[in-house]
């Protein structure tokens, strides 16, 4: 058994199980007849001293700095060289190797030489990047990696999506390409931004040639994300935003709320109309099939 509090992971070599420390503690307590929710486990860990950091002062300063600036700290870990672009799920979704390399996404296999396991292993992983200004202009920085579960076991153990800690409420996914890729910059200047919910939405739109796509990483927008869009607009004069959220009730409700908030900050916004008639392959316009639930479809 290997346990790393600093990396928040455990690995049981006898059973092959691994994951986050909280899940490990929860399973250990359950074996002792103490069934707890995740929040109860968190309080138990703090009470027992398990969640105490080795350098609390430096961590507090780092958190205060991030809170004051509204900016996620950059990280040095870059998983892109390990990501495989030929996984069957990517093929099923119609996402090519070219798009994967462009966005920095793919399947993360278990690495036999790695000393510890990661909850990102065996998931479809997306690298999330931000942009920083320095004396040489704008530079991309890595903020985190997030992984989509491919099995119910992964989803039950660490959630549908798992990522190393960062505040998504401060970021817009794919902002770096909008600002730094010439093709994306040109499309954004001419047609505006396409604002979606998730990683796969952006991937499928990029696959279709729409490089002006970004994502909220959810169906709501925060003040930090609005401020990020204001910052992006100060560098890319996009004329409008097409709000292309999911077709489900949560997506439709979210679209109205997001449009209202963006409108109050001076953004011209159009909400994608899921009820419109669309012509496929030159045929007579028809309703969008009910099987299409989001941009990724």
CSV table of C-alpha atoms in Angstrom, one decimal, residues 59-290:
chain,number,residue,atom,x,y,z
A,59,UNK,CA,-0.3,27.2,1.3
A,60,UNK,CA,-2.4,29.9,2.9
A,61,UNK,CA,-0.3,32.6,1.3
A,62,UNK,CA,-0.7,30.9,-2.1
A,63,UNK,CA,-4.5,30.6,-1.7
A,64,UNK,CA,-4.7,34.3,-0.6
A,65,UNK,CA,-2.7,35.4,-3.6
A,66,UNK,CA,-4.9,33.4,-6.0
A,67,UNK,CA,-8.0,34.7,-4.3
A,68,UNK,CA,-6.8,38.3,-4.6
A,69,UNK,CA,-5.8,38.1,-8.3
A,70,UNK,CA,-8.7,35.9,-9.5
A,71,UNK,CA,-6.1,33.8,-11.4
A,72,UNK,CA,-5.3,30.1,-11.1
A,73,UNK,CA,-1.6,29.4,-10.5
A,74,UNK,CA,0.2,27.8,-13.5
A,75,UNK,CA,1.5,24.2,-13.1
A,76,UNK,CA,4.5,22.6,-14.6
A,77,UNK,CA,3.0,19.1,-15.2
A,78,UNK,CA,2.2,18.5,-18.9
A,79,UNK,CA,0.5,15.2,-19.7
A,80,UNK,CA,0.1,15.8,-23.4
A,81,UNK,CA,3.0,13.5,-24.4
A,82,UNK,CA,1.3,10.6,-22.7
A,83,UNK,CA,-2.2,11.1,-24.2
A,84,UNK,CA,-3.3,8.6,-26.8
A,85,UNK,CA,-5.5,9.9,-29.6
A,86,UNK,CA,-6.6,6.5,-31.0
A,87,UNK,CA,-9.0,5.5,-28.2
A,88,UNK,CA,-12.3,3.9,-29.4
A,89,UNK,CA,-14.4,6.4,-27.4
A,90,UNK,CA,-12.7,9.3,-29.3
A,91,UNK,CA,-13.4,7.5,-32.6
A,92,UNK,CA,-17.0,6.9,-31.6
A,93,UNK,CA,-17.4,10.6,-30.8
A,94,UNK,CA,-15.8,11.6,-34.1
A,95,UNK,CA,-12.8,13.4,-32.6
A,96,UNK,CA,-9.7,13.0,-34.7
A,97,UNK,CA,-6.1,12.9,-33.7
A,98,UNK,CA,-5.5,16.3,-35.2
A,99,UNK,CA,-8.2,17.9,-33.0
A,100,UNK,CA,-6.8,16.0,-30.0
A,101,UNK,CA,-3.4,17.4,-30.6
A,102,UNK,CA,-4.8,20.9,-31.1
A,103,UNK,CA,-6.7,20.9,-27.9
A,104,UNK,CA,-4.3,18.8,-25.8
A,105,UNK,CA,-6.7,15.9,-25.1
A,106,UNK,CA,-6.7,12.1,-25.3
A,107,UNK,CA,-6.8,8.9,-23.4
A,108,UNK,CA,-4.3,8.6,-20.5
A,109,UNK,CA,-3.1,5.1,-20.0
A,110,UNK,CA,-1.6,3.7,-16.8
A,111,UNK,CA,2.2,4.2,-16.9
A,112,UNK,CA,4.0,1.2,-15.5
A,113,UNK,CA,7.0,3.2,-14.5
A,114,UNK,CA,5.0,5.8,-12.5
A,115,UNK,CA,5.6,5.5,-8.7
A,116,UNK,CA,2.0,6.4,-7.9
A,117,UNK,CA,-1.3,6.0,-9.6
A,118,UNK,CA,-3.6,8.9,-10.5
A,119,UNK,CA,-7.4,9.2,-10.7
A,120,UNK,CA,-6.8,10.6,-14.2
A,121,UNK,CA,-5.5,7.2,-15.4
A,122,UNK,CA,-7.7,5.4,-17.9
A,123,UNK,CA,-9.9,8.5,-18.5
A,124,UNK,CA,-10.2,10.8,-21.4
A,125,UNK,CA,-8.2,13.8,-20.3
A,126,UNK,CA,-8.4,17.4,-21.4
A,127,UNK,CA,-5.6,19.9,-20.6
A,128,UNK,CA,-7.0,23.2,-19.4
A,129,UNK,CA,-4.8,26.2,-20.2
A,130,UNK,CA,-4.9,29.9,-19.4
A,131,UNK,CA,-3.0,32.9,-20.8
A,132,UNK,CA,-0.5,35.2,-19.1
A,133,UNK,CA,1.0,38.5,-20.2
A,134,UNK,CA,4.7,39.1,-20.0
A,135,UNK,CA,7.3,41.3,-21.7
A,136,UNK,CA,7.1,39.1,-24.8
A,137,UNK,CA,3.3,39.3,-25.1
A,138,UNK,CA,0.7,36.5,-24.4
A,139,UNK,CA,1.9,33.1,-23.3
A,140,UNK,CA,-0.1,29.9,-22.7
A,141,UNK,CA,0.1,28.3,-19.3
A,142,UNK,CA,-1.1,25.0,-18.0
A,143,UNK,CA,-3.7,25.3,-15.2
A,144,UNK,CA,-4.9,21.7,-14.7
A,145,UNK,CA,-5.9,18.4,-16.4
A,146,UNK,CA,-9.4,17.0,-16.1
A,147,UNK,CA,-10.5,13.5,-16.9
A,148,UNK,CA,-13.9,12.1,-18.1
A,149,UNK,CA,-14.8,8.7,-16.6
A,150,UNK,CA,-15.1,5.8,-19.1
A,151,UNK,CA,-16.8,3.4,-16.7
A,152,UNK,CA,-19.3,3.4,-13.9
A,153,UNK,CA,-16.6,2.2,-11.5
A,154,UNK,CA,-14.5,5.3,-12.3
A,155,UNK,CA,-17.6,7.5,-11.9
A,156,UNK,CA,-18.6,6.0,-8.6
A,157,UNK,CA,-15.0,6.2,-7.2
A,158,UNK,CA,-14.0,9.7,-8.3
A,159,UNK,CA,-16.9,11.3,-10.1
A,160,UNK,CA,-17.9,11.7,-13.8
A,161,UNK,CA,-15.1,14.3,-14.1
A,162,UNK,CA,-12.0,14.5,-12.0
A,163,UNK,CA,-9.3,17.1,-12.0
A,164,UNK,CA,-6.5,18.4,-9.9
A,165,UNK,CA,-7.7,21.4,-7.9
A,166,UNK,CA,-8.3,24.7,-9.7
A,167,UNK,CA,-11.1,27.2,-9.9
A,168,UNK,CA,-13.0,26.8,-13.1
A,169,UNK,CA,-15.1,29.8,-12.2
A,170,UNK,CA,-12.1,32.0,-13.1
A,171,UNK,CA,-11.5,30.4,-16.6
A,172,UNK,CA,-12.9,29.9,-20.0
A,173,UNK,CA,-11.9,26.6,-21.7
A,174,UNK,CA,-9.9,27.0,-25.0
A,175,UNK,CA,-9.2,30.7,-24.3
A,176,UNK,CA,-5.5,30.2,-25.2
A,177,UNK,CA,-6.3,29.1,-28.8
A,178,UNK,CA,-8.7,32.0,-29.3
A,179,UNK,CA,-6.0,34.4,-28.5
A,180,UNK,CA,-2.9,32.6,-29.9
A,181,UNK,CA,-4.0,30.6,-32.9
A,182,UNK,CA,-4.2,32.7,-36.0
A,183,UNK,CA,-7.1,30.7,-37.5
A,184,UNK,CA,-9.1,30.8,-34.3
A,185,UNK,CA,-8.4,34.5,-33.9
A,186,UNK,CA,-9.6,35.3,-37.5
A,187,UNK,CA,-12.8,33.3,-37.0
A,188,UNK,CA,-13.5,35.0,-33.7
A,189,UNK,CA,-12.9,38.5,-35.2
A,190,UNK,CA,-15.3,37.8,-38.0
A,191,UNK,CA,-18.0,35.5,-36.5
A,192,UNK,CA,-17.7,36.0,-32.8
A,193,UNK,CA,-17.4,33.4,-30.0
A,194,UNK,CA,-19.4,30.2,-29.7
A,195,UNK,CA,-19.9,29.7,-26.0
A,196,UNK,CA,-20.7,26.1,-25.0
A,197,UNK,CA,-20.9,24.0,-21.8
A,198,UNK,CA,-18.2,21.4,-22.1
A,199,UNK,CA,-14.9,20.0,-23.4
A,200,UNK,CA,-16.5,17.6,-25.9
A,201,UNK,CA,-18.7,20.4,-27.3
A,202,UNK,CA,-15.6,22.4,-28.1
A,203,UNK,CA,-13.8,19.3,-29.5
A,204,UNK,CA,-16.7,18.5,-31.9
A,205,UNK,CA,-17.0,22.2,-33.1
A,206,UNK,CA,-13.2,22.4,-33.7
A,207,UNK,CA,-13.5,19.1,-35.6
A,208,UNK,CA,-16.1,20.7,-37.8
A,209,UNK,CA,-13.8,23.7,-38.4
A,210,UNK,CA,-15.3,26.1,-35.8
A,211,UNK,CA,-12.1,27.1,-34.0
A,212,UNK,CA,-13.9,30.0,-32.3
A,213,UNK,CA,-15.5,27.7,-29.7
A,214,UNK,CA,-15.0,28.0,-26.0
A,215,UNK,CA,-16.6,26.4,-22.9
A,216,UNK,CA,-17.9,27.5,-19.5
A,217,UNK,CA,-17.3,24.0,-18.1
A,218,UNK,CA,-20.9,24.0,-16.9
A,219,UNK,CA,-24.3,25.5,-17.7
A,220,UNK,CA,-23.9,28.7,-15.6
A,221,UNK,CA,-21.5,31.6,-15.7
A,222,UNK,CA,-19.7,33.2,-12.9
A,223,UNK,CA,-18.5,36.8,-12.4
A,224,UNK,CA,-15.0,35.6,-12.8
A,225,UNK,CA,-15.8,34.1,-16.2
A,226,UNK,CA,-17.6,37.3,-17.3
A,227,UNK,CA,-14.5,39.2,-16.4
A,228,UNK,CA,-12.4,36.7,-18.3
A,229,UNK,CA,-14.6,37.3,-21.4
A,230,UNK,CA,-14.2,41.1,-20.9
A,231,UNK,CA,-10.4,40.6,-20.8
A,232,UNK,CA,-10.5,38.4,-24.0
A,233,UNK,CA,-12.7,41.0,-25.8
A,234,UNK,CA,-10.1,43.7,-25.0
A,235,UNK,CA,-7.6,41.7,-27.1
A,236,UNK,CA,-10.0,40.1,-29.7
A,237,UNK,CA,-12.7,42.4,-30.9
A,238,UNK,CA,-15.4,39.7,-31.4
A,239,UNK,CA,-18.7,41.1,-32.6
A,240,UNK,CA,-21.1,38.7,-30.8
A,241,UNK,CA,-21.5,35.6,-28.7
A,242,UNK,CA,-23.5,32.6,-29.8
A,243,UNK,CA,-24.7,30.8,-26.7
A,244,UNK,CA,-24.8,27.1,-27.6
A,245,UNK,CA,-25.7,25.2,-24.4
A,246,UNK,CA,-27.2,21.7,-24.1
A,247,UNK,CA,-30.8,20.9,-25.3
A,248,UNK,CA,-31.9,19.6,-21.9
A,249,UNK,CA,-34.0,21.8,-19.4
A,250,UNK,CA,-30.9,22.7,-17.4
A,251,UNK,CA,-29.2,23.9,-20.6
A,252,UNK,CA,-32.1,25.9,-21.7
A,253,UNK,CA,-32.6,27.5,-18.3
A,254,UNK,CA,-28.9,28.1,-18.0
A,255,UNK,CA,-28.8,29.8,-21.5
A,256,UNK,CA,-31.4,32.3,-20.5
A,257,UNK,CA,-29.6,33.2,-17.2
A,258,UNK,CA,-26.2,33.4,-19.0
A,259,UNK,CA,-27.6,35.6,-21.7
A,260,UNK,CA,-29.1,37.9,-19.1
A,261,UNK,CA,-25.8,38.3,-17.2
A,262,UNK,CA,-23.8,38.8,-20.3
A,263,UNK,CA,-26.2,41.4,-21.6
A,264,UNK,CA,-25.7,43.5,-18.5
A,265,UNK,CA,-22.0,43.5,-19.2
A,266,UNK,CA,-22.5,44.8,-22.8
A,267,UNK,CA,-22.1,41.6,-24.7
A,268,UNK,CA,-24.4,41.0,-27.8
A,269,UNK,CA,-25.7,37.5,-27.3
A,270,UNK,CA,-27.8,35.1,-29.4
A,271,UNK,CA,-29.1,31.9,-27.9
A,272,UNK,CA,-29.0,28.9,-30.2
A,273,UNK,CA,-32.5,27.9,-31.2
A,274,UNK,CA,-33.0,24.1,-30.8
A,275,UNK,CA,-36.5,24.4,-32.4
A,276,UNK,CA,-35.3,25.8,-35.7
A,277,UNK,CA,-35.6,23.9,-39.0
A,278,UNK,CA,-32.3,22.8,-40.5
A,279,UNK,CA,-31.5,21.6,-44.0
A,280,UNK,CA,-29.3,18.5,-44.1
A,281,UNK,CA,-27.4,17.7,-47.3
A,282,UNK,CA,-29.6,20.1,-49.3
A,283,UNK,CA,-32.8,18.5,-48.3
A,284,UNK,CA,-36.0,20.2,-47.2
A,285,UNK,CA,-35.5,21.9,-43.8
A,286,UNK,CA,-36.5,19.7,-40.9
A,287,UNK,CA,-36.5,19.9,-37.1
A,288,UNK,CA,-33.2,19.0,-35.4
A,289,UNK,CA,-33.5,15.3,-34.5
A,290,UNK,CA,-34.3,14.6,-30.8
